[in-house]
mmCIF file with all atom_site columns, C-alpha atoms and ligand atoms in Angstrom:
data_model
loop_
_atom_site.group_PDB
_atom_site.id
_atom_site.type_symbol
_atom_site.label_atom_id
_atom_site.label_alt_id
_atom_site.label_comp_id
_atom_site.label_asym_id
_atom_site.label_entity_id
_atom_site.label_seq_id
_atom_site.pdbx_PDB_ins_code
_atom_site.Cartn_x
_atom_site.Cartn_y
_atom_site.Cartn_z
_atom_site.occupancy
_atom_site.B_iso_or_equiv
_atom_site.pdbx_formal_charge
_atom_site.auth_seq_id
_atom_site.auth_comp_id
_atom_site.auth_asym_id
_atom_site.auth_atom_id
_atom_site.pdbx_PDB_model_num
ATOM   1   C CA  . MET J 1 1   ? -0.232  -0.192  -0.461 1.00 98.00 ? 1   MET J CA  1
ATOM   2   C CA  . LYS J 1 2   ? 1.774   3.031   -0.914 1.00 98.00 ? 2   LYS J CA  1
ATOM   3   C CA  . LYS J 1 3   ? 0.152   5.554   1.144  1.00 98.00 ? 3   LYS J CA  1
ATOM   4   C CA  . LEU J 1 4   ? 1.727   3.653   4.118  1.00 98.00 ? 4   LEU J CA  1
ATOM   5   C CA  . LYS J 1 5   ? 5.337   2.636   2.077  1.00 98.00 ? 5   LYS J CA  1
ATOM   6   C CA  . ASP J 1 6   ? 5.102   6.595   1.874  1.00 98.00 ? 6   ASP J CA  1
ATOM   7   C CA  . LYS J 1 7   ? 4.368   7.490   5.777  1.00 98.00 ? 7   LYS J CA  1
ATOM   8   C CA  . ILE J 1 8   ? 7.573   4.845   6.568  1.00 98.00 ? 8   ILE J CA  1
ATOM   9   C CA  . LEU J 1 9   ? 9.851   6.441   4.710  1.00 98.00 ? 9   LEU J CA  1
ATOM   10  C CA  . SER J 1 10  ? 8.765   10.122  5.900  1.00 98.00 ? 10  SER J CA  1
ATOM   11  C CA  . SER J 1 11  ? 7.918   9.104   9.509  1.00 98.00 ? 11  SER J CA  1
ATOM   12  C CA  . GLY J 1 12  ? 9.204   6.301   10.354 1.00 98.00 ? 12  GLY J CA  1
ATOM   13  C CA  . TYR J 1 13  ? 12.608  5.529   11.458 1.00 97.00 ? 13  TYR J CA  1
ATOM   14  C CA  . ALA J 1 14  ? 15.163  1.950   12.021 1.00 98.00 ? 14  ALA J CA  1
ATOM   15  C CA  . ILE J 1 15  ? 16.879  2.543   15.036 1.00 98.00 ? 15  ILE J CA  1
ATOM   16  C CA  . ASN J 1 16  ? 18.935  -0.213  13.367 1.00 98.00 ? 16  ASN J CA  1
ATOM   17  C CA  . GLU J 1 17  ? 18.805  -3.639  11.494 1.00 98.00 ? 17  GLU J CA  1
ATOM   18  C CA  . THR J 1 18  ? 15.779  -5.178  13.099 1.00 97.00 ? 18  THR J CA  1
ATOM   19  C CA  . VAL J 1 19  ? 13.636  -2.322  14.742 1.00 98.00 ? 19  VAL J CA  1
ATOM   20  C CA  . LEU J 1 20  ? 11.427  -0.160  13.177 1.00 98.00 ? 20  LEU J CA  1
ATOM   21  C CA  . LYS J 1 21  ? 10.214  2.820   14.702 1.00 98.00 ? 21  LYS J CA  1
ATOM   22  C CA  . VAL J 1 22  ? 7.207   4.351   14.340 1.00 98.00 ? 22  VAL J CA  1
ATOM   23  C CA  . ASP J 1 23  ? 5.437   6.162   17.191 1.00 98.00 ? 23  ASP J CA  1
ATOM   24  C CA  . SER J 1 24  ? 4.261   8.936   15.448 1.00 98.00 ? 24  SER J CA  1
ATOM   25  C CA  . PHE J 1 25  ? 2.112   7.394   13.705 1.00 98.00 ? 25  PHE J CA  1
ATOM   26  C CA  . VAL J 1 26  ? 1.139   3.753   14.768 1.00 98.00 ? 26  VAL J CA  1
ATOM   27  C CA  . ASN J 1 27  ? 2.617   2.967   17.932 1.00 96.00 ? 27  ASN J CA  1
ATOM   28  C CA  . HIS J 1 28  ? 2.472   6.048   20.505 1.00 97.00 ? 28  HIS J CA  1
ATOM   29  C CA  . GLN J 1 29  ? 0.753   8.424   18.296 1.00 98.00 ? 29  GLN J CA  1
ATOM   30  C CA  . VAL J 1 30  ? -2.080  7.128   15.625 1.00 98.00 ? 30  VAL J CA  1
ATOM   31  C CA  . ASP J 1 31  ? -2.370  8.843   12.404 1.00 98.00 ? 31  ASP J CA  1
ATOM   32  C CA  . PRO J 1 32  ? -6.369  7.665   11.990 1.00 98.00 ? 32  PRO J CA  1
ATOM   33  C CA  . LYS J 1 33  ? -6.801  9.039   8.843  1.00 98.00 ? 33  LYS J CA  1
ATOM   34  C CA  . LEU J 1 34  ? -4.292  6.630   7.265  1.00 98.00 ? 34  LEU J CA  1
ATOM   35  C CA  . MET J 1 35  ? -5.621  3.697   9.827  1.00 98.00 ? 35  MET J CA  1
ATOM   36  C CA  . GLN J 1 36  ? -9.182  4.213   8.395  1.00 98.00 ? 36  GLN J CA  1
ATOM   37  C CA  . GLU J 1 37  ? -7.822  4.022   4.736  1.00 98.00 ? 37  GLU J CA  1
ATOM   38  C CA  . ILE J 1 38  ? -5.797  0.838   6.028  1.00 98.00 ? 38  ILE J CA  1
ATOM   39  C CA  . GLY J 1 39  ? -9.248  -0.435  7.265  1.00 98.00 ? 39  GLY J CA  1
ATOM   40  C CA  . GLU J 1 40  ? -10.956 0.008   4.457  1.00 98.00 ? 40  GLU J CA  1
ATOM   41  C CA  . TYR J 1 41  ? -8.079  -1.218  1.991  1.00 98.00 ? 41  TYR J CA  1
ATOM   42  C CA  . LEU J 1 42  ? -7.876  -4.647  4.427  1.00 98.00 ? 42  LEU J CA  1
ATOM   43  C CA  . ALA J 1 43  ? -11.961 -4.826  4.381  1.00 98.00 ? 43  ALA J CA  1
ATOM   44  C CA  . GLU J 1 44  ? -11.955 -4.359  1.016  1.00 98.00 ? 44  GLU J CA  1
ATOM   45  C CA  . LYS J 1 45  ? -9.385  -7.330  0.261  1.00 98.00 ? 45  LYS J CA  1
ATOM   46  C CA  . PHE J 1 46  ? -11.345 -10.102 2.920  1.00 98.00 ? 46  PHE J CA  1
ATOM   47  C CA  . LYS J 1 47  ? -15.100 -8.489  1.582  1.00 98.00 ? 47  LYS J CA  1
ATOM   48  C CA  . ASP J 1 48  ? -15.985 -12.166 0.367  1.00 97.00 ? 48  ASP J CA  1
ATOM   49  C CA  . ARG J 1 49  ? -14.584 -14.251 2.580  1.00 97.00 ? 49  ARG J CA  1
ATOM   50  C CA  . ASP J 1 50  ? -17.650 -14.690 5.321  1.00 98.00 ? 50  ASP J CA  1
ATOM   51  C CA  . ILE J 1 51  ? -15.642 -12.606 8.092  1.00 98.00 ? 51  ILE J CA  1
ATOM   52  C CA  . THR J 1 52  ? -17.402 -13.166 11.269 1.00 98.00 ? 52  THR J CA  1
ATOM   53  C CA  . LYS J 1 53  ? -14.717 -11.271 14.151 1.00 98.00 ? 53  LYS J CA  1
ATOM   54  C CA  . VAL J 1 54  ? -11.598 -9.219  12.838 1.00 98.00 ? 54  VAL J CA  1
ATOM   55  C CA  . ALA J 1 55  ? -9.281  -10.218 16.196 1.00 98.00 ? 55  ALA J CA  1
ATOM   56  C CA  . THR J 1 56  ? -5.924  -8.393  17.590 1.00 97.00 ? 56  THR J CA  1
ATOM   57  C CA  . VAL J 1 57  ? -3.474  -8.134  20.268 1.00 95.00 ? 57  VAL J CA  1
ATOM   58  C CA  . GLU J 1 58  ? -3.733  -4.660  22.554 1.00 94.00 ? 58  GLU J CA  1
ATOM   59  C CA  . SER J 1 59  ? -2.724  -1.856  21.524 1.00 93.00 ? 59  SER J CA  1
ATOM   60  C CA  . SER J 1 60  ? -1.552  -1.076  18.024 1.00 95.00 ? 60  SER J CA  1
ATOM   61  C CA  . GLY J 1 61  ? -3.157  -3.189  16.610 1.00 97.00 ? 61  GLY J CA  1
ATOM   62  C CA  . ILE J 1 62  ? -6.276  -2.207  17.611 1.00 98.00 ? 62  ILE J CA  1
ATOM   63  C CA  . PRO J 1 63  ? -6.996  1.287   15.566 1.00 98.00 ? 63  PRO J CA  1
ATOM   64  C CA  . PRO J 1 64  ? -5.887  -0.147  12.331 1.00 98.00 ? 64  PRO J CA  1
ATOM   65  C CA  . ALA J 1 65  ? -8.767  -3.611  13.179 1.00 98.00 ? 65  ALA J CA  1
ATOM   66  C CA  . ALA J 1 66  ? -11.644 -1.428  14.513 1.00 98.00 ? 66  ALA J CA  1
ATOM   67  C CA  . PHE J 1 67  ? -11.816 0.797   10.588 1.00 98.00 ? 67  PHE J CA  1
ATOM   68  C CA  . THR J 1 68  ? -11.340 -3.165  9.256  1.00 98.00 ? 68  THR J CA  1
ATOM   69  C CA  . ALA J 1 69  ? -14.255 -4.611  11.882 1.00 98.00 ? 69  ALA J CA  1
ATOM   70  C CA  . LEU J 1 70  ? -15.816 -1.602  10.489 1.00 98.00 ? 70  LEU J CA  1
ATOM   71  C CA  . TYR J 1 71  ? -16.036 -1.748  6.804  1.00 98.00 ? 71  TYR J CA  1
ATOM   72  C CA  . LEU J 1 72  ? -16.479 -6.032  6.728  1.00 98.00 ? 72  LEU J CA  1
ATOM   73  C CA  . GLY J 1 73  ? -19.284 -4.421  9.529  1.00 98.00 ? 73  GLY J CA  1
ATOM   74  C CA  . VAL J 1 74  ? -18.269 -6.789  12.223 1.00 98.00 ? 74  VAL J CA  1
ATOM   75  C CA  . ASP J 1 75  ? -17.526 -6.871  15.537 1.00 98.00 ? 75  ASP J CA  1
ATOM   76  C CA  . LEU J 1 76  ? -13.698 -6.304  16.904 1.00 98.00 ? 76  LEU J CA  1
ATOM   77  C CA  . VAL J 1 77  ? -11.906 -8.490  19.770 1.00 97.00 ? 77  VAL J CA  1
ATOM   78  C CA  . VAL J 1 78  ? -8.986  -7.407  21.176 1.00 97.00 ? 78  VAL J CA  1
ATOM   79  C CA  . LEU J 1 79  ? -6.787  -9.944  22.615 1.00 95.00 ? 79  LEU J CA  1
ATOM   80  C CA  . LYS J 1 80  ? -5.797  -9.167  25.749 1.00 93.00 ? 80  LYS J CA  1
ATOM   81  C CA  . LYS J 1 81  ? -1.731  -9.222  27.175 1.00 90.00 ? 81  LYS J CA  1
ATOM   82  C CA  . VAL J 1 82  ? -1.951  -10.029 30.920 1.00 84.00 ? 82  VAL J CA  1
ATOM   83  C CA  . THR J 1 83  ? -0.069  -10.411 33.886 1.00 67.00 ? 83  THR J CA  1
ATOM   84  C CA  . SER J 1 84  ? -2.092  -12.174 36.110 1.00 66.00 ? 84  SER J CA  1
ATOM   85  C CA  . LYS J 1 85  ? -1.793  -15.533 36.692 1.00 68.00 ? 85  LYS J CA  1
ATOM   86  C CA  . VAL J 1 86  ? -5.682  -15.751 37.292 1.00 69.00 ? 86  VAL J CA  1
ATOM   87  C CA  . LEU J 1 87  ? -8.346  -18.193 34.753 1.00 70.00 ? 87  LEU J CA  1
ATOM   88  C CA  . SER J 1 88  ? -11.409 -18.030 35.412 1.00 79.00 ? 88  SER J CA  1
ATOM   89  C CA  . ASP J 1 89  ? -13.545 -20.695 33.919 1.00 81.00 ? 89  ASP J CA  1
ATOM   90  C CA  . ASP J 1 90  ? -14.941 -17.905 31.295 1.00 87.00 ? 90  ASP J CA  1
ATOM   91  C CA  . LEU J 1 91  ? -11.580 -17.117 29.665 1.00 88.00 ? 91  LEU J CA  1
ATOM   92  C CA  . VAL J 1 92  ? -9.500  -18.699 27.530 1.00 88.00 ? 92  VAL J CA  1
ATOM   93  C CA  . GLN J 1 93  ? -5.207  -18.574 27.377 1.00 88.00 ? 93  GLN J CA  1
ATOM   94  C CA  . ASP J 1 94  ? -1.904  -18.605 26.330 1.00 86.00 ? 94  ASP J CA  1
ATOM   95  C CA  . ASN J 1 95  ? 1.723   -17.406 26.169 1.00 84.00 ? 95  ASN J CA  1
ATOM   96  C CA  . TYR J 1 96  ? 4.131   -16.208 24.093 1.00 80.00 ? 96  TYR J CA  1
ATOM   97  C CA  . SER J 1 97  ? 6.929   -14.370 23.412 1.00 80.00 ? 97  SER J CA  1
ATOM   98  C CA  . SER J 1 98  ? 7.367   -11.680 20.641 1.00 77.00 ? 98  SER J CA  1
ATOM   99  C CA  . PHE J 1 99  ? 10.305  -9.819  18.956 1.00 81.00 ? 99  PHE J CA  1
ATOM   100 C CA  . THR J 1 100 ? 9.453   -6.576  21.711 1.00 80.00 ? 100 THR J CA  1
ATOM   101 C CA  . SER J 1 101 ? 8.108   -8.703  24.637 1.00 79.00 ? 101 SER J CA  1
ATOM   102 C CA  . VAL J 1 102 ? 8.905   -11.482 26.351 1.00 80.00 ? 102 VAL J CA  1
ATOM   103 C CA  . ASN J 1 103 ? 6.420   -14.241 28.541 1.00 80.00 ? 103 ASN J CA  1
ATOM   104 C CA  . LEU J 1 104 ? 3.363   -12.388 27.314 1.00 83.00 ? 104 LEU J CA  1
ATOM   105 C CA  . SER J 1 105 ? 0.056   -13.895 28.233 1.00 87.00 ? 105 SER J CA  1
ATOM   106 C CA  . LEU J 1 106 ? -2.614  -13.678 26.086 1.00 91.00 ? 106 LEU J CA  1
ATOM   107 C CA  . GLN J 1 107 ? -6.730  -13.735 27.677 1.00 91.00 ? 107 GLN J CA  1
ATOM   108 C CA  . CYS J 1 108 ? -10.013 -13.754 26.074 1.00 92.00 ? 108 CYS J CA  1
ATOM   109 C CA  . LEU J 1 109 ? -13.227 -14.188 27.304 1.00 91.00 ? 109 LEU J CA  1
ATOM   110 C CA  . LYS J 1 110 ? -14.872 -17.367 25.520 1.00 90.00 ? 110 LYS J CA  1
ATOM   111 C CA  . ASN J 1 111 ? -18.145 -15.695 25.155 1.00 92.00 ? 111 ASN J CA  1
ATOM   112 C CA  . LEU J 1 112 ? -16.614 -12.795 22.261 1.00 95.00 ? 112 LEU J CA  1
ATOM   113 C CA  . LEU J 1 113 ? -15.154 -15.986 20.092 1.00 92.00 ? 113 LEU J CA  1
ATOM   114 C CA  . LYS J 1 114 ? -16.879 -19.654 19.597 1.00 86.00 ? 114 LYS J CA  1
ATOM   115 C CA  . GLU J 1 115 ? -16.680 -22.513 17.456 1.00 91.00 ? 115 GLU J CA  1
ATOM   116 C CA  . GLY J 1 116 ? -18.294 -21.353 13.655 1.00 93.00 ? 116 GLY J CA  1
ATOM   117 C CA  . ASP J 1 117 ? -16.221 -18.302 13.908 1.00 97.00 ? 117 ASP J CA  1
ATOM   118 C CA  . ASN J 1 118 ? -14.192 -17.225 10.913 1.00 98.00 ? 118 ASN J CA  1
ATOM   119 C CA  . VAL J 1 119 ? -12.212 -14.798 11.861 1.00 98.00 ? 119 VAL J CA  1
ATOM   120 C CA  . LEU J 1 120 ? -9.238  -12.198 10.180 1.00 98.00 ? 120 LEU J CA  1
ATOM   121 C CA  . VAL J 1 121 ? -6.239  -11.437 12.255 1.00 98.00 ? 121 VAL J CA  1
ATOM   122 C CA  . ILE J 1 122 ? -4.600  -8.262  12.216 1.00 98.00 ? 122 ILE J CA  1
ATOM   123 C CA  . ASP J 1 123 ? -1.448  -6.501  13.521 1.00 98.00 ? 123 ASP J CA  1
ATOM   124 C CA  . ASP J 1 124 ? 0.887   -3.891  12.791 1.00 98.00 ? 124 ASP J CA  1
ATOM   125 C CA  . PHE J 1 125 ? 4.072   -5.725  12.565 1.00 98.00 ? 125 PHE J CA  1
ATOM   126 C CA  . LEU J 1 126 ? 5.359   -9.320  11.580 1.00 98.00 ? 126 LEU J CA  1
ATOM   127 C CA  . ALA J 1 127 ? 8.384   -10.078 13.235 1.00 97.00 ? 127 ALA J CA  1
ATOM   128 C CA  . ASN J 1 128 ? 9.155   -13.566 14.220 1.00 96.00 ? 128 ASN J CA  1
ATOM   129 C CA  . GLY J 1 129 ? 4.689   -14.316 13.823 1.00 96.00 ? 129 GLY J CA  1
ATOM   130 C CA  . GLN J 1 130 ? 4.838   -15.629 17.587 1.00 93.00 ? 130 GLN J CA  1
ATOM   131 C CA  . ALA J 1 131 ? 2.097   -12.995 18.032 1.00 94.00 ? 131 ALA J CA  1
ATOM   132 C CA  . ALA J 1 132 ? -0.277  -13.811 15.560 1.00 96.00 ? 132 ALA J CA  1
ATOM   133 C CA  . LEU J 1 133 ? 0.660   -17.668 15.887 1.00 95.00 ? 133 LEU J CA  1
ATOM   134 C CA  . GLY J 1 134 ? -0.146  -16.504 19.610 1.00 93.00 ? 134 GLY J CA  1
ATOM   135 C CA  . SER J 1 135 ? -3.643  -15.053 18.680 1.00 95.00 ? 135 SER J CA  1
ATOM   136 C CA  . ILE J 1 136 ? -4.508  -17.664 16.553 1.00 96.00 ? 136 ILE J CA  1
ATOM   137 C CA  . LYS J 1 137 ? -3.989  -20.536 18.635 1.00 94.00 ? 137 LYS J CA  1
ATOM   138 C CA  . LEU J 1 138 ? -6.388  -18.427 20.824 1.00 94.00 ? 138 LEU J CA  1
ATOM   139 C CA  . ILE J 1 139 ? -8.292  -18.382 18.698 1.00 95.00 ? 139 ILE J CA  1
ATOM   140 C CA  . GLU J 1 140 ? -8.443  -21.725 17.686 1.00 95.00 ? 140 GLU J CA  1
ATOM   141 C CA  . LYS J 1 141 ? -8.598  -22.968 21.424 1.00 92.00 ? 141 LYS J CA  1
ATOM   142 C CA  . VAL J 1 142 ? -12.250 -22.007 20.785 1.00 90.00 ? 142 VAL J CA  1
ATOM   143 C CA  . GLY J 1 143 ? -13.385 -23.606 17.953 1.00 91.00 ? 143 GLY J CA  1
ATOM   144 C CA  . GLY J 1 144 ? -12.542 -20.670 15.605 1.00 96.00 ? 144 GLY J CA  1
ATOM   145 C CA  . ASN J 1 145 ? -10.837 -20.474 11.528 1.00 98.00 ? 145 ASN J CA  1
ATOM   146 C CA  . VAL J 1 146 ? -8.189  -18.252 11.274 1.00 98.00 ? 146 VAL J CA  1
ATOM   147 C CA  . SER J 1 147 ? -9.530  -17.178 7.148  1.00 98.00 ? 147 SER J CA  1
ATOM   148 C CA  . ALA J 1 148 ? -5.923  -14.366 6.693  1.00 98.00 ? 148 ALA J CA  1
ATOM   149 C CA  . VAL J 1 149 ? -3.734  -12.518 8.625  1.00 98.00 ? 149 VAL J CA  1
ATOM   150 C CA  . GLY J 1 150 ? -3.061  -8.973  7.765  1.00 98.00 ? 150 GLY J CA  1
ATOM   151 C CA  . ILE J 1 151 ? -0.523  -6.738  9.073  1.00 98.00 ? 151 ILE J CA  1
ATOM   152 C CA  . LEU J 1 152 ? 0.742   -3.857  8.469  1.00 98.00 ? 152 LEU J CA  1
ATOM   153 C CA  . ILE J 1 153 ? 4.630   -4.178  7.884  1.00 98.00 ? 153 ILE J CA  1
ATOM   154 C CA  . GLU J 1 154 ? 6.107   -7.446  7.268  1.00 98.00 ? 154 GLU J CA  1
ATOM   155 C CA  . LYS J 1 155 ? 9.835   -7.445  8.183  1.00 98.00 ? 155 LYS J CA  1
ATOM   156 C CA  . SER J 1 156 ? 10.748  -9.876  5.829  1.00 98.00 ? 156 SER J CA  1
ATOM   157 C CA  . PHE J 1 157 ? 13.603  -10.763 6.398  1.00 98.00 ? 157 PHE J CA  1
ATOM   158 C CA  . GLN J 1 158 ? 12.453  -12.410 9.613  1.00 98.00 ? 158 GLN J CA  1
ATOM   159 C CA  . PRO J 1 159 ? 10.758  -15.873 9.639  1.00 97.00 ? 159 PRO J CA  1
ATOM   160 C CA  . GLY J 1 160 ? 7.479   -14.872 10.178 1.00 98.00 ? 160 GLY J CA  1
ATOM   161 C CA  . ARG J 1 161 ? 5.795   -15.173 7.268  1.00 98.00 ? 161 ARG J CA  1
ATOM   162 C CA  . LYS J 1 162 ? 7.634   -18.357 6.484  1.00 98.00 ? 162 LYS J CA  1
ATOM   163 C CA  . LEU J 1 163 ? 6.664   -19.921 9.969  1.00 97.00 ? 163 LEU J CA  1
ATOM   164 C CA  . LEU J 1 164 ? 2.581   -18.658 9.300  1.00 98.00 ? 164 LEU J CA  1
ATOM   165 C CA  . GLU J 1 165 ? 2.465   -20.010 5.710  1.00 98.00 ? 165 GLU J CA  1
ATOM   166 C CA  . GLU J 1 166 ? 4.535   -22.845 6.874  1.00 98.00 ? 166 GLU J CA  1
ATOM   167 C CA  . LYS J 1 167 ? 1.291   -23.912 9.086  1.00 97.00 ? 167 LYS J CA  1
ATOM   168 C CA  . GLY J 1 168 ? -1.045  -23.347 6.283  1.00 98.00 ? 168 GLY J CA  1
ATOM   169 C CA  . TYR J 1 169 ? -1.760  -19.331 7.105  1.00 98.00 ? 169 TYR J CA  1
ATOM   170 C CA  . GLU J 1 170 ? -2.760  -16.536 4.226  1.00 98.00 ? 170 GLU J CA  1
ATOM   171 C CA  . VAL J 1 171 ? -0.837  -13.473 4.942  1.00 98.00 ? 171 VAL J CA  1
ATOM   172 C CA  . LEU J 1 172 ? -1.379  -10.186 3.978  1.00 98.00 ? 172 LEU J CA  1
ATOM   173 C CA  . SER J 1 173 ? 1.483   -7.511  4.474  1.00 98.00 ? 173 SER J CA  1
ATOM   174 C CA  . LEU J 1 174 ? 0.589   -3.740  3.277  1.00 98.00 ? 174 LEU J CA  1
ATOM   175 C CA  . ALA J 1 175 ? 4.536   -2.929  3.799  1.00 98.00 ? 175 ALA J CA  1
ATOM   176 C CA  . ARG J 1 176 ? 7.499   -5.705  3.110  1.00 98.00 ? 176 ARG J CA  1
ATOM   177 C CA  . ILE J 1 177 ? 11.041  -4.399  4.467  1.00 98.00 ? 177 ILE J CA  1
ATOM   178 C CA  . LYS J 1 178 ? 13.493  -5.874  2.698  1.00 98.00 ? 178 LYS J CA  1
ATOM   179 C CA  . SER J 1 179 ? 16.256  -4.384  4.759  1.00 98.00 ? 179 SER J CA  1
ATOM   180 C CA  . MET J 1 180 ? 16.886  -1.582  6.690  1.00 98.00 ? 180 MET J CA  1
ATOM   181 C CA  . SER J 1 181 ? 19.429  0.477   8.802  1.00 98.00 ? 181 SER J CA  1
ATOM   182 C CA  . PRO J 1 182 ? 19.532  3.740   9.893  1.00 97.00 ? 182 PRO J CA  1
ATOM   183 C CA  . GLY J 1 183 ? 18.414  6.759   7.513  1.00 95.00 ? 183 GLY J CA  1
ATOM   184 C CA  . CYS J 1 184 ? 17.815  3.839   4.697  1.00 97.00 ? 184 CYS J CA  1
ATOM   185 C CA  . ILE J 1 185 ? 14.367  1.739   4.352  1.00 98.00 ? 185 ILE J CA  1
ATOM   186 C CA  . GLU J 1 186 ? 14.166  -0.839  1.840  1.00 98.00 ? 186 GLU J CA  1
ATOM   187 C CA  . PHE J 1 187 ? 11.261  -2.425  0.144  1.00 98.00 ? 187 PHE J CA  1
ATOM   188 C CA  . GLU J 1 188 ? 10.069  -5.762  -1.394 1.00 97.00 ? 188 GLU J CA  1
ATOM   189 C CA  . GLU J 1 189 ? 9.315   -5.519  -5.148 1.00 87.00 ? 189 GLU J CA  1
HETATM 190 P P1  . 5GP F 2 .   ? 6.496   -10.965 16.077 1.00 57.33 ? 201 5GP F P1  1
HETATM 191 O O1  . 5GP F 2 .   ? 5.719   -12.110 17.498 1.00 57.33 ? 201 5GP F O1  1
HETATM 192 O O2  . 5GP F 2 .   ? 6.300   -10.944 14.628 1.00 57.33 ? 201 5GP F O2  1
HETATM 193 O O3  . 5GP F 2 .   ? 8.212   -11.350 16.244 1.00 57.33 ? 201 5GP F O3  1
HETATM 194 O O4  . 5GP F 2 .   ? 6.728   -9.455  16.555 1.00 57.33 ? 201 5GP F O4  1
HETATM 195 C C1  . 5GP F 2 .   ? 5.302   -8.959  16.729 1.00 57.33 ? 201 5GP F C1  1
HETATM 196 C C2  . 5GP F 2 .   ? 5.171   -7.904  17.507 1.00 57.33 ? 201 5GP F C2  1
HETATM 197 O O5  . 5GP F 2 .   ? 6.248   -7.667  18.040 1.00 57.33 ? 201 5GP F O5  1
HETATM 198 C C3  . 5GP F 2 .   ? 3.977   -7.107  16.870 1.00 57.33 ? 201 5GP F C3  1
HETATM 199 O O6  . 5GP F 2 .   ? 3.197   -7.474  17.518 1.00 57.33 ? 201 5GP F O6  1
HETATM 200 C C4  . 5GP F 2 .   ? 4.873   -5.632  17.694 1.00 57.33 ? 201 5GP F C4  1
HETATM 201 O O7  . 5GP F 2 .   ? 4.262   -4.986  18.372 1.00 57.33 ? 201 5GP F O7  1
HETATM 202 C C5  . 5GP F 2 .   ? 6.443   -5.800  18.020 1.00 57.33 ? 201 5GP F C5  1
HETATM 203 N N1  . 5GP F 2 .   ? 7.368   -5.766  16.661 1.00 57.33 ? 201 5GP F N1  1
HETATM 204 C C6  . 5GP F 2 .   ? 8.494   -6.413  16.381 1.00 57.33 ? 201 5GP F C6  1
HETATM 205 N N2  . 5GP F 2 .   ? 9.398   -5.992  15.288 1.00 57.33 ? 201 5GP F N2  1
HETATM 206 C C7  . 5GP F 2 .   ? 8.537   -4.122  15.240 1.00 57.33 ? 201 5GP F C7  1
HETATM 207 C C8  . 5GP F 2 .   ? 9.535   -3.236  14.744 1.00 57.33 ? 201 5GP F C8  1
HETATM 208 O O8  . 5GP F 2 .   ? 10.506  -3.719  14.391 1.00 57.33 ? 201 5GP F O8  1
HETATM 209 N N3  . 5GP F 2 .   ? 9.160   -2.222  15.422 1.00 57.33 ? 201 5GP F N3  1
HETATM 210 C C9  . 5GP F 2 .   ? 7.861   -1.740  16.709 1.00 57.33 ? 201 5GP F C9  1
HETATM 211 N N4  . 5GP F 2 .   ? 7.978   -0.841  16.626 1.00 57.33 ? 201 5GP F N4  1
HETATM 212 N N5  . 5GP F 2 .   ? 7.724   -2.940  16.498 1.00 57.33 ? 201 5GP F N5  1
HETATM 213 C C10 . 5GP F 2 .   ? 8.427   -4.439  16.822 1.00 57.33 ? 201 5GP F C10 1
#
């Protein structure tokens, strides 16, 4: 998606070869117009999939996922990152470590996702694929089907896409970064 790539080039910066900062429009401050356009774009791509829910891990995935859900006409389920070890009967839980955080527990109220739900998973970044896989595991635990994974920024030099595709999940990324270093960001064709 050209608009997102342009924004990454104008307002993002690579602090090294592996971490991209997008605090001014995704992670800390949010560009609502861009998020709306991303939501519209993703909804258009998946409009024929009979999606019943959109899901994302809190918190940076929420704005684009909310707009995607709005344009698809379905609800958004926010998978919660929790530190409490207390698990009640009405919750499903799973653990994972992402590229930027370790030992995260994800939780979801059982009654928000159920058997037969066809879910589109949205996240801001795809690096090693663990956040996406953690979300998928949780959704599948309650009997839901993951139709596809939509990502804003994929770092294609990291193994997330390969891991997800090997397990049979479709990944659509709006910007795929081939390589980066301070002052230089290169996209895949
Ligand atoms: P993964 O589980 O694919 O390794 O990592 C995905 C999660 O880590 C994303 O939800 C995102 O929050 C975070 N993340 C991974 N790489 C980056 C990065 O380069 N920049 C930022 N800001 N977050 C990242």
